[in-house]
């Protein structure tokens, strides 16, 4: 197996960025040469084995840059993290080597922290969304409120 000579160059926003608003739903990936995205390996990982297609995947004119757009309605359902996956082949059909998987299954898997609030929740609920102390399916509200006090 031989990987493409084309390489992944960058993603915007940068990998260590925090997504704090559902309007931050566009991810721009850049490659060193022209590529085609592999549709069945380009998606949003929703967790627990579920995936969601991007709302759109739009290349620039020379196909060295793609804008991957997640539907805002999908992004606002993701708590703590958005995990995007994409794969690309060069003009000769060779796979661009990713950071996950091997050979023809090689792809890029990149996660971003999310802190998208839910308008109908309290400050405490938003701060600890997805991280609350749970015991036998019940949230330990007293613990959550005590952890919130120093933050507000």
XYZ file of C-alpha atoms in Angstrom, residues 31-149:
119
model
C -4.219 19.950 1.872
C -0.894 20.327 0.041
C -2.496 19.272 -3.268
C -5.845 18.565 -4.927
C -8.010 15.939 -3.236
C -11.498 14.459 -3.283
C -13.184 13.881 0.048
C -14.249 10.258 0.679
C -17.978 10.574 1.395
C -18.445 7.454 3.527
C -15.493 8.478 5.744
C -16.403 12.151 6.150
C -18.922 12.787 8.947
C -19.602 14.065 12.453
C -19.177 11.396 15.121
C -22.223 11.731 17.370
C -21.024 9.174 19.911
C -22.227 5.683 20.797
C -21.706 4.528 17.211
C -23.941 7.195 15.648
C -22.763 9.471 12.846
C -24.217 12.497 11.087
C -23.431 13.718 7.583
C -22.087 17.233 7.227
C -24.687 19.752 6.077
C -22.317 20.583 3.228
C -18.816 19.762 1.969
C -17.629 22.500 -0.394
C -14.229 22.537 -2.145
C -12.372 25.613 -3.354
C -11.611 25.865 -7.096
C -8.418 23.784 -7.027
C -9.739 21.270 -4.430
C -6.922 21.915 -1.956
C -9.317 23.319 0.630
C -12.726 22.102 1.789
C -15.291 23.764 4.028
C -17.144 21.199 6.131
C -20.353 22.588 7.618
C -22.219 21.010 10.511
C -25.913 21.906 10.721
C -26.407 24.313 13.646
C -29.200 22.082 14.939
C -26.742 19.171 15.096
C -23.951 21.213 16.690
C -26.158 22.452 19.516
C -26.941 18.844 20.512
C -23.263 17.968 21.022
C -22.200 18.409 24.628
C -18.582 18.878 25.686
C -17.054 17.853 22.334
C -17.550 17.804 18.585
C -15.636 15.044 16.848
C -15.218 15.337 13.097
C -13.885 12.641 10.797
C -12.764 13.055 7.191
C -10.754 11.204 4.578
C -9.369 12.270 1.214
C -7.884 10.726 -1.918
C -5.577 12.474 -4.363
C -6.166 12.724 -8.136
C -4.645 9.250 -8.608
C -6.999 7.727 -6.039
C -4.298 7.324 -3.382
C -5.369 7.900 0.218
C -3.975 10.896 2.085
C -2.475 9.440 5.263
C -4.585 10.389 8.262
C -4.044 10.344 12.011
C -6.408 7.403 12.495
C -6.787 4.015 10.799
C -4.458 2.365 8.334
C -4.025 2.113 4.572
C -7.325 2.473 2.678
C -9.135 3.069 6.008
C -6.843 5.938 7.009
C -8.722 9.101 7.951
C -8.449 12.180 10.135
C -10.289 12.270 13.454
C -10.203 15.654 15.156
C -12.070 16.773 18.245
C -12.944 20.220 19.521
C -14.174 21.136 22.985
C -17.648 22.656 22.971
C -19.237 24.931 25.544
C -22.481 25.715 23.813
C -25.022 26.718 26.428
C -28.637 25.709 26.509
C -30.820 28.843 26.945
C -33.476 27.171 29.109
C -30.995 25.880 31.694
C -29.681 27.597 34.803
C -26.083 28.792 35.109
C -25.255 25.692 37.172
C -26.838 23.373 34.614
C -24.969 24.998 31.729
C -21.620 24.963 33.548
C -21.879 21.292 34.363
C -23.785 20.087 31.325
C -22.682 16.522 30.678
C -20.388 16.525 33.722
C -22.835 16.415 36.645
C -22.340 13.976 39.473
C -24.807 11.206 38.816
C -25.702 8.467 41.268
C -28.263 5.808 40.340
C -29.592 8.016 37.501
C -30.034 11.044 39.788
C -27.977 14.240 39.559
C -26.372 15.307 42.828
C -27.638 18.904 42.670
C -26.161 19.934 46.019
C -22.671 18.967 44.802
C -23.213 20.771 41.485
C -24.408 23.979 43.212
C -21.416 23.918 45.591
C -19.027 23.600 42.620
C -20.743 26.522 40.844
C -20.432 29.070 43.698
